[in-house]
Every structure is written in C-alpha cells, then in structure tokens.
Amino acid sequence: GDSVTQMEGPVTLSEEAFLTINCTYTATGYPSLFWYVQYPGEGLQLLLKATKADDKGSNKGFEATYRKETTSFHLEKGSVQVSDSAVYFCALIILTGGGNKLTFGTGTQLKVEL
Amino acid sequence: NAGVTQTPKFRILKIGQSMTLQCTQDMNHNYMYWYRQDPGMGLKLIYYSVGAGITDKGEVPNGYNVSRSTTEDFPLRLELAAPSQTSVYFCASSYPESEKLFFGSGTQLSVL
C-alpha cells in the first residue's frame, strides 16, 4: 500500500536557522504530494503541494520539490522563526474518484527558540 | 468563515459508554472524512463520505459508525468506548475535484 516516511522529531532550531524535514514515499500510482502544518491546539492546514515530478511547492518561505527519482518531498526553509513552531506532516494522495484520501506521515515536531 | 466545526473539544468517557462526535461544514463540500491522530502514528482514516447518504470505511473503522444525512453534517459514533479509542479525532472536508482538505480543530477523547 501507499506510505509516507518522515524524519522523527522533535527538531529544535534557533531562530534564523535553516530547516530541512525529510520525507520519502511509496505509492502504487502517481501521487500528488503535500505538506500540512498543525499549530498548537489547531487542526491541520495545507502548507504547500506539488502535483507532478520536478514541481516545487512554496508558501510562507517554505519550499519542497517533488523528486520522482528519489521518491522524496523534503521540506525546507532558509530562516525559521519562533512562529514556525508546529508539527509538520508530509502526505500523499492518489485521486480515485472515490474520495480524496490522504495518506499521512507520522509528523515532525519543530521547535524554534530565540 | 466557520469552515469545519467539531464538538466537543474535549471529552472523557468511561469504558463501555457511547458518544457522538459532531462535525459540520459550511463550505458545501461533498467529501467529508474522519481521522484519528495517535502520538507518533500520524493520522489514520476512520471513515469517509463522498456525499449525503454515502459512506465508506477507511483504514481503521472498527468500533465506529458514521452517517451522512445532509451535506453539512458527518457525525462519528462510538458505541462501546474502549481505552484503545483514546485519541485526537479530526474531521475534514473537501470538494471532489480538489486535493485540499479543510480540517476542524479536533476533539481530544480519553477513555478510562
């Protein structure tokens, strides 16, 4: 079956540090890839997405590139802020017409300190 | 904009009790979902619905039931609560042609 593997946390960084959260996937079809973010006490929100190989998704300074050859979708940000502290989930979807069912990774908690 | 609204936010149940987690959305989305989030396990799909009157099992449906009588509402029923159902539950919705899901803020449930 489809699956998503992402690096375990927590990841603790100082403000303005560079962030990378690794994500790899296995899928029987040709998935679209996502990063969702969950701020404390809230539900998940879509951060960025990419729908085909070599696409780069970006939002709020975060970026991720769909790498089909390495089945990866690593999340990066050049300079993190305290407000980026959250749990980040990598996810994939294969549209089947029978419900857009996301498959999630286990989540990576990011803590950014001053 | 209300989006996806879940109630209650917190609940403690005793083993064997039953309860319904409520979910409503005001975006006229056809697709709705229930996920559970366990520590270190990510989110697992419990049930989903592609429209009123249509529901289907997800990855972990045992111990739960759902109904979808209207487009707006998608309640999740626990009939005989067990400690294994202690989790955070998220409801979500989407358009059929969209891959973007909108999530509620979650219900934290403890079964003791």
PDB file of C-alpha atoms in Angstrom:
ATOM      1  CA  GLY A   1       0.000   0.000   0.000  1.00  0.00           C
ATOM      2  CA  ASP A   2       0.877   3.667  -0.140  1.00  0.00           C
ATOM      3  CA  SER A   3       3.004   5.054   2.661  1.00  0.00           C
ATOM      4  CA  VAL A   4       4.891   8.152   3.759  1.00  0.00           C
ATOM      5  CA  THR A   5       8.017   8.184   5.906  1.00  0.00           C
ATOM      6  CA  GLN A   6       9.298  11.339   7.511  1.00  0.00           C
ATOM      7  CA  MET A   7      12.055  12.104   9.947  1.00  0.00           C
ATOM      8  CA  GLU A   8      11.302  11.807  13.615  1.00  0.00           C
ATOM      9  CA  GLY A   9      11.273  14.797  15.873  1.00  0.00           C
ATOM     10  CA  PRO A  10      11.358  16.879  17.761  1.00  0.00           C
ATOM     11  CA  VAL A  11      13.609  19.123  15.746  1.00  0.00           C
ATOM     12  CA  THR A  12      14.886  22.054  17.781  1.00  0.00           C
ATOM     13  CA  LEU A  13      16.424  25.047  15.989  1.00  0.00           C
ATOM     14  CA  SER A  14      17.483  28.552  16.828  1.00  0.00           C
ATOM     15  CA  GLU A  15      15.667  31.408  15.131  1.00  0.00           C
ATOM     16  CA  GLU A  16      17.042  32.162  11.624  1.00  0.00           C
ATOM     17  CA  ALA A  17      18.471  28.663  11.258  1.00  0.00           C
ATOM     18  CA  PHE A  18      17.996  26.576   8.101  1.00  0.00           C
ATOM     19  CA  LEU A  19      15.332  23.890   8.234  1.00  0.00           C
ATOM     20  CA  THR A  20      15.093  20.582   6.436  1.00  0.00           C
ATOM     21  CA  ILE A  21      12.476  17.942   7.224  1.00  0.00           C
ATOM     22  CA  ASN A  22      12.919  14.799   5.171  1.00  0.00           C
ATOM     23  CA  CYS A  23      10.014  12.967   3.580  1.00  0.00           C
ATOM     24  CA  THR A  24      10.002   9.924   1.311  1.00  0.00           C
ATOM     25  CA  TYR A  25       7.073   7.999  -0.086  1.00  0.00           C
ATOM     26  CA  THR A  26       5.997   4.763  -1.715  1.00  0.00           C
ATOM     27  CA  ALA A  27       2.950   4.690  -3.949  1.00  0.00           C
ATOM     28  CA  THR A  28       1.443   2.325  -6.483  1.00  0.00           C
ATOM     29  CA  GLY A  29       0.228   5.146  -8.664  1.00  0.00           C
ATOM     30  CA  TYR A  30       1.318   8.677  -9.443  1.00  0.00           C
ATOM     31  CA  PRO A  31       0.611  10.711  -6.323  1.00  0.00           C
ATOM     32  CA  SER A  32       0.279  14.363  -5.519  1.00  0.00           C
ATOM     33  CA  LEU A  33       2.371  15.388  -2.524  1.00  0.00           C
ATOM     34  CA  PHE A  34       1.613  17.758   0.330  1.00  0.00           C
ATOM     35  CA  TRP A  35       2.947  19.322   3.469  1.00  0.00           C
ATOM     36  CA  TYR A  36       0.375  20.096   6.141  1.00  0.00           C
ATOM     37  CA  VAL A  37       1.123  22.097   9.301  1.00  0.00           C
ATOM     38  CA  GLN A  38      -0.563  21.818  12.683  1.00  0.00           C
ATOM     39  CA  TYR A  39      -0.131  24.720  15.082  1.00  0.00           C
ATOM     40  CA  PRO A  40      -0.739  24.065  18.784  1.00  0.00           C
ATOM     41  CA  GLY A  41      -4.414  23.486  19.555  1.00  0.00           C
ATOM     42  CA  GLU A  42      -5.486  23.699  15.921  1.00  0.00           C
ATOM     43  CA  GLY A  43      -6.371  21.399  13.055  1.00  0.00           C
ATOM     44  CA  LEU A  44      -4.123  20.722  10.100  1.00  0.00           C
ATOM     45  CA  GLN A  45      -3.685  23.343   7.404  1.00  0.00           C
ATOM     46  CA  LEU A  46      -2.335  22.857   3.918  1.00  0.00           C
ATOM     47  CA  LEU A  47       1.116  24.467   3.690  1.00  0.00           C
ATOM     48  CA  LEU A  48       2.138  23.577   0.149  1.00  0.00           C
ATOM     49  CA  LYS A  49       1.688  20.981  -2.544  1.00  0.00           C
ATOM     50  CA  ALA A  50       3.166  19.592  -5.758  1.00  0.00           C
ATOM     51  CA  THR A  51       1.291  17.514  -8.274  1.00  0.00           C
ATOM     52  CA  LYS A  52       3.950  16.231 -10.678  1.00  0.00           C
ATOM     53  CA  ALA A  53       7.639  15.433 -10.874  1.00  0.00           C
ATOM     54  CA  ASP A  54      10.022  18.401 -10.517  1.00  0.00           C
ATOM     55  CA  ASP A  55       7.221  20.695  -9.360  1.00  0.00           C
ATOM     56  CA  LYS A  56       8.194  22.974  -6.486  1.00  0.00           C
ATOM     57  CA  GLY A  57       5.568  23.909  -3.951  1.00  0.00           C
ATOM     58  CA  SER A  58       6.146  27.041  -1.887  1.00  0.00           C
ATOM     59  CA  ASN A  59       4.358  29.078   0.760  1.00  0.00           C
ATOM     60  CA  LYS A  60       5.346  31.342   3.670  1.00  0.00           C
ATOM     61  CA  GLY A  61       9.048  30.856   2.880  1.00  0.00           C
ATOM     62  CA  PHE A  62       8.775  27.059   2.895  1.00  0.00           C
ATOM     63  CA  GLU A  63       9.634  25.037  -0.205  1.00  0.00           C
ATOM     64  CA  ALA A  64       9.526  21.403  -1.285  1.00  0.00           C
ATOM     65  CA  THR A  65      10.389  19.810  -4.634  1.00  0.00           C
ATOM     66  CA  TYR A  66       8.729  16.650  -5.967  1.00  0.00           C
ATOM     67  CA  ARG A  67      11.598  14.267  -6.753  1.00  0.00           C
ATOM     68  CA  LYS A  68      10.288  11.206  -8.542  1.00  0.00           C
ATOM     69  CA  GLU A  69      13.717   9.620  -8.958  1.00  0.00           C
ATOM     70  CA  THR A  70      14.308   9.584  -5.203  1.00  0.00           C
ATOM     71  CA  THR A  71      10.599   9.423  -4.227  1.00  0.00           C
ATOM     72  CA  SER A  72      11.138  12.376  -1.926  1.00  0.00           C
ATOM     73  CA  PHE A  73       9.479  15.659  -0.992  1.00  0.00           C
ATOM     74  CA  HIS A  74      11.738  17.301   1.593  1.00  0.00           C
ATOM     75  CA  LEU A  75      10.539  20.496   3.297  1.00  0.00           C
ATOM     76  CA  GLU A  76      12.989  23.397   3.560  1.00  0.00           C
ATOM     77  CA  LYS A  77      13.054  26.935   4.889  1.00  0.00           C
ATOM     78  CA  GLY A  78      16.020  29.233   4.807  1.00  0.00           C
ATOM     79  CA  SER A  79      15.387  31.105   8.053  1.00  0.00           C
ATOM     80  CA  VAL A  80      12.914  29.817  10.610  1.00  0.00           C
ATOM     81  CA  GLN A  81      11.022  31.952  13.091  1.00  0.00           C
ATOM     82  CA  VAL A  82       9.584  31.177  16.515  1.00  0.00           C
ATOM     83  CA  SER A  83       6.134  31.346  14.914  1.00  0.00           C
ATOM     84  CA  ASP A  84       7.055  28.341  12.735  1.00  0.00           C
ATOM     85  CA  SER A  85       6.956  26.077  15.792  1.00  0.00           C
ATOM     86  CA  ALA A  86       4.390  23.418  14.904  1.00  0.00           C
ATOM     87  CA  VAL A  87       4.010  19.822  13.777  1.00  0.00           C
ATOM     88  CA  TYR A  88       4.621  19.233  10.072  1.00  0.00           C
ATOM     89  CA  PHE A  89       3.024  16.342   8.199  1.00  0.00           C
ATOM     90  CA  CYS A  90       4.036  15.033   4.811  1.00  0.00           C
ATOM     91  CA  ALA A  91       1.185  13.416   2.892  1.00  0.00           C
ATOM     92  CA  LEU A  92       0.274  11.952  -0.465  1.00  0.00           C
ATOM     93  CA  ILE A  93      -2.919  11.431  -2.374  1.00  0.00           C
ATOM     94  CA  ILE A  94      -3.909   9.456  -5.411  1.00  0.00           C
ATOM     95  CA  LEU A  95      -7.192  10.653  -6.816  1.00  0.00           C
ATOM     96  CA  THR A  96      -9.514   7.731  -7.462  1.00  0.00           C
ATOM     97  CA  GLY A  97     -12.895   9.413  -7.693  1.00  0.00           C
ATOM     98  CA  GLY A  98     -13.939   7.556  -4.564  1.00  0.00           C
ATOM     99  CA  GLY A  99     -12.850  10.128  -2.016  1.00  0.00           C
ATOM    100  CA  ASN A 100      -9.604  12.069  -1.896  1.00  0.00           C
ATOM    101  CA  LYS A 101      -7.996  10.012   0.829  1.00  0.00           C
ATOM    102  CA  LEU A 102      -4.730  11.372   2.146  1.00  0.00           C
ATOM    103  CA  THR A 103      -2.000   9.106   3.470  1.00  0.00           C
ATOM    104  CA  PHE A 104      -0.024  10.894   6.181  1.00  0.00           C
ATOM    105  CA  GLY A 105       3.414  10.512   7.628  1.00  0.00           C
ATOM    106  CA  THR A 106       3.838  10.414  11.397  1.00  0.00           C
ATOM    107  CA  GLY A 107       4.550  14.129  11.714  1.00  0.00           C
ATOM    108  CA  THR A 108       7.666  16.024  12.759  1.00  0.00           C
ATOM    109  CA  GLN A 109       7.524  18.485  15.627  1.00  0.00           C
ATOM    110  CA  LEU A 110       9.550  21.646  15.094  1.00  0.00           C
ATOM    111  CA  LYS A 111      10.557  23.870  17.987  1.00  0.00           C
ATOM    112  CA  VAL A 112      12.202  27.195  17.219  1.00  0.00           C
ATOM    113  CA  GLU A 113      13.916  29.032  20.065  1.00  0.00           C
ATOM    114  CA  LEU A 114      15.180  32.580  20.356  1.00  0.00           C
TER     115      LEU A 114
ATOM    116  CA  ASN B   1     -15.968  31.920   7.978  1.00  0.00           C
ATOM    117  CA  ALA B   2     -16.738  28.918  10.178  1.00  0.00           C
ATOM    118  CA  GLY B   3     -15.226  26.214   7.905  1.00  0.00           C
ATOM    119  CA  VAL B   4     -15.254  22.816   9.642  1.00  0.00           C
ATOM    120  CA  THR B   5     -16.639  22.827  13.187  1.00  0.00           C
ATOM    121  CA  GLN B   6     -16.186  19.958  15.636  1.00  0.00           C
ATOM    122  CA  THR B   7     -17.793  19.464  19.021  1.00  0.00           C
ATOM    123  CA  PRO B   8     -16.911  18.773  21.749  1.00  0.00           C
ATOM    124  CA  LYS B   9     -13.266  19.843  22.027  1.00  0.00           C
ATOM    125  CA  PHE B  10     -12.565  17.544  24.967  1.00  0.00           C
ATOM    126  CA  ARG B  11     -14.347  14.540  26.420  1.00  0.00           C
ATOM    127  CA  ILE B  12     -13.623  11.847  28.978  1.00  0.00           C
ATOM    128  CA  LEU B  13     -15.567   8.591  28.697  1.00  0.00           C
ATOM    129  CA  LYS B  14     -15.735   5.504  30.834  1.00  0.00           C
ATOM    130  CA  ILE B  15     -15.193   2.115  29.243  1.00  0.00           C
ATOM    131  CA  GLY B  16     -18.399   0.908  27.611  1.00  0.00           C
ATOM    132  CA  GLN B  17     -20.021   4.312  27.308  1.00  0.00           C
ATOM    133  CA  SER B  18     -21.163   5.675  23.970  1.00  0.00           C
ATOM    134  CA  MET B  19     -20.953   9.119  22.423  1.00  0.00           C
ATOM    135  CA  THR B  20     -21.218  11.005  19.154  1.00  0.00           C
ATOM    136  CA  LEU B  21     -18.583  13.387  17.877  1.00  0.00           C
ATOM    137  CA  GLN B  22     -20.223  16.113  15.853  1.00  0.00           C
ATOM    138  CA  CYS B  23     -18.833  17.613  12.653  1.00  0.00           C
ATOM    139  CA  THR B  24     -20.402  20.230  10.425  1.00  0.00           C
ATOM    140  CA  GLN B  25     -19.061  22.239   7.494  1.00  0.00           C
ATOM    141  CA  ASP B  26     -20.469  25.297   5.768  1.00  0.00           C
ATOM    142  CA  MET B  27     -18.467  25.147   2.531  1.00  0.00           C
ATOM    143  CA  ASN B  28     -20.872  22.860   0.647  1.00  0.00           C
ATOM    144  CA  HIS B  29     -18.166  20.217   0.308  1.00  0.00           C
ATOM    145  CA  ASN B  30     -19.287  16.839  -0.959  1.00  0.00           C
ATOM    146  CA  TYR B  31     -16.432  14.887   0.601  1.00  0.00           C
ATOM    147  CA  MET B  32     -16.035  14.516   4.355  1.00  0.00           C
ATOM    148  CA  TYR B  33     -13.619  12.464   6.462  1.00  0.00           C
ATOM    149  CA  TRP B  34     -12.875  11.322   9.983  1.00  0.00           C
ATOM    150  CA  TYR B  35      -9.266  10.804  11.058  1.00  0.00           C
ATOM    151  CA  ARG B  36      -7.733   9.824  14.357  1.00  0.00           C
ATOM    152  CA  GLN B  37      -4.321  11.022  15.452  1.00  0.00           C
ATOM    153  CA  ASP B  38      -2.318   8.919  17.852  1.00  0.00           C
ATOM    154  CA  PRO B  39       1.046  10.072  19.249  1.00  0.00           C
ATOM    155  CA  GLY B  40       3.857   9.150  16.891  1.00  0.00           C
ATOM    156  CA  MET B  41       1.453   7.440  14.496  1.00  0.00           C
ATOM    157  CA  GLY B  42       0.282  10.214  12.217  1.00  0.00           C
ATOM    158  CA  LEU B  43      -3.322  10.374  11.092  1.00  0.00           C
ATOM    159  CA  LYS B  44      -5.360   7.307  10.215  1.00  0.00           C
ATOM    160  CA  LEU B  45      -8.582   7.446   8.190  1.00  0.00           C
ATOM    161  CA  ILE B  46     -11.591   6.016  10.038  1.00  0.00           C
ATOM    162  CA  TYR B  47     -14.497   6.665   7.641  1.00  0.00           C
ATOM    163  CA  TYR B  48     -15.220   8.931   4.731  1.00  0.00           C
ATOM    164  CA  SER B  49     -18.207  10.069   2.701  1.00  0.00           C
ATOM    165  CA  VAL B  50     -18.449  11.279  -0.879  1.00  0.00           C
ATOM    166  CA  GLY B  51     -21.941  12.715  -0.454  1.00  0.00           C
ATOM    167  CA  ALA B  52     -25.145  12.594   1.525  1.00  0.00           C
ATOM    168  CA  GLY B  53     -26.267   9.022   2.055  1.00  0.00           C
ATOM    169  CA  ILE B  54     -22.899   7.536   1.027  1.00  0.00           C
ATOM    170  CA  THR B  55     -20.253   6.399   3.496  1.00  0.00           C
ATOM    171  CA  ASP B  56     -17.326   4.005   3.344  1.00  0.00           C
ATOM    172  CA  LYS B  57     -14.716   2.524   5.635  1.00  0.00           C
ATOM    173  CA  GLY B  58     -11.218   3.846   5.864  1.00  0.00           C
ATOM    174  CA  GLU B  59      -8.144   2.245   7.342  1.00  0.00           C
ATOM    175  CA  VAL B  60      -9.318   1.844  10.972  1.00  0.00           C
ATOM    176  CA  PRO B  61     -13.152   1.648  11.096  1.00  0.00           C
ATOM    177  CA  ASN B  62     -13.627  -0.940  13.845  1.00  0.00           C
ATOM    178  CA  GLY B  63     -15.536   0.383  16.847  1.00  0.00           C
ATOM    179  CA  TYR B  64     -17.003   3.346  14.989  1.00  0.00           C
ATOM    180  CA  ASN B  65     -20.069   4.176  12.930  1.00  0.00           C
ATOM    181  CA  VAL B  66     -20.985   7.151  10.774  1.00  0.00           C
ATOM    182  CA  SER B  67     -23.964   8.579   8.966  1.00  0.00           C
ATOM    183  CA  ARG B  68     -24.358  11.332   6.365  1.00  0.00           C
ATOM    184  CA  SER B  69     -27.937  12.500   6.149  1.00  0.00           C
ATOM    185  CA  THR B  70     -27.046  16.008   4.948  1.00  0.00           C
ATOM    186  CA  THR B  71     -24.175  17.584   3.015  1.00  0.00           C
ATOM    187  CA  GLU B  72     -23.214  19.650   6.050  1.00  0.00           C
ATOM    188  CA  ASP B  73     -23.065  17.056   8.840  1.00  0.00           C
ATOM    189  CA  PHE B  74     -20.952  13.936   9.347  1.00  0.00           C
ATOM    190  CA  PRO B  75     -21.212  12.615  12.927  1.00  0.00           C
ATOM    191  CA  LEU B  76     -18.956   9.849  14.246  1.00  0.00           C
ATOM    192  CA  ARG B  77     -20.453   7.398  16.724  1.00  0.00           C
ATOM    193  CA  LEU B  78     -18.584   5.344  19.324  1.00  0.00           C
ATOM    194  CA  GLU B  79     -20.912   2.646  20.649  1.00  0.00           C
ATOM    195  CA  LEU B  80     -18.826   0.873  23.311  1.00  0.00           C
ATOM    196  CA  ALA B  81     -15.854   3.018  24.178  1.00  0.00           C
ATOM    197  CA  ALA B  82     -12.553   1.240  24.767  1.00  0.00           C
ATOM    198  CA  PRO B  83      -9.191   2.569  26.019  1.00  0.00           C
ATOM    199  CA  SER B  84      -7.755   1.940  22.532  1.00  0.00           C
ATOM    200  CA  GLN B  85     -10.025   4.707  21.255  1.00  0.00           C
ATOM    201  CA  THR B  86      -8.239   7.322  23.316  1.00  0.00           C
ATOM    202  CA  SER B  87      -7.012   9.698  20.621  1.00  0.00           C
ATOM    203  CA  VAL B  88      -7.482  13.048  18.964  1.00  0.00           C
ATOM    204  CA  TYR B  89     -10.173  12.968  16.301  1.00  0.00           C
ATOM    205  CA  PHE B  90     -10.212  15.262  13.290  1.00  0.00           C
ATOM    206  CA  CYS B  91     -12.996  15.862  10.838  1.00  0.00           C
ATOM    207  CA  ALA B  92     -12.167  17.209   7.386  1.00  0.00           C
ATOM    208  CA  SER B  93     -13.924  18.110   4.163  1.00  0.00           C
ATOM    209  CA  SER B  94     -13.098  18.837   0.528  1.00  0.00           C
ATOM    210  CA  TYR B  95     -14.515  19.381  -2.934  1.00  0.00           C
ATOM    211  CA  PRO B  96     -14.448  16.290  -5.186  1.00  0.00           C
ATOM    212  CA  GLU B  97     -12.114  17.925  -7.695  1.00  0.00           C
ATOM    213  CA  SER B  98      -9.782  19.344  -5.056  1.00  0.00           C
ATOM    214  CA  GLU B  99      -6.919  17.643  -3.273  1.00  0.00           C
ATOM    215  CA  LYS B 100      -7.012  20.224  -0.465  1.00  0.00           C
ATOM    216  CA  LEU B 101      -8.664  19.100   2.745  1.00  0.00           C
ATOM    217  CA  PHE B 102     -10.007  21.518   5.337  1.00  0.00           C
ATOM    218  CA  PHE B 103      -9.684  20.289   8.906  1.00  0.00           C
ATOM    219  CA  GLY B 104     -11.571  21.048  12.083  1.00  0.00           C
ATOM    220  CA  SER B 105      -9.695  21.854  15.287  1.00  0.00           C
ATOM    221  CA  GLY B 106     -10.124  18.365  16.701  1.00  0.00           C
ATOM    222  CA  THR B 107     -11.730  16.500  19.601  1.00  0.00           C
ATOM    223  CA  GLN B 108      -9.475  15.106  22.305  1.00  0.00           C
ATOM    224  CA  LEU B 109     -11.080  11.942  23.677  1.00  0.00           C
ATOM    225  CA  SER B 110      -9.909   9.922  26.661  1.00  0.00           C
ATOM    226  CA  VAL B 111     -11.459   6.568  27.551  1.00  0.00           C
ATOM    227  CA  LEU B 112     -10.695   5.495  31.110  1.00  0.00           C
TER     228      LEU B 112
END
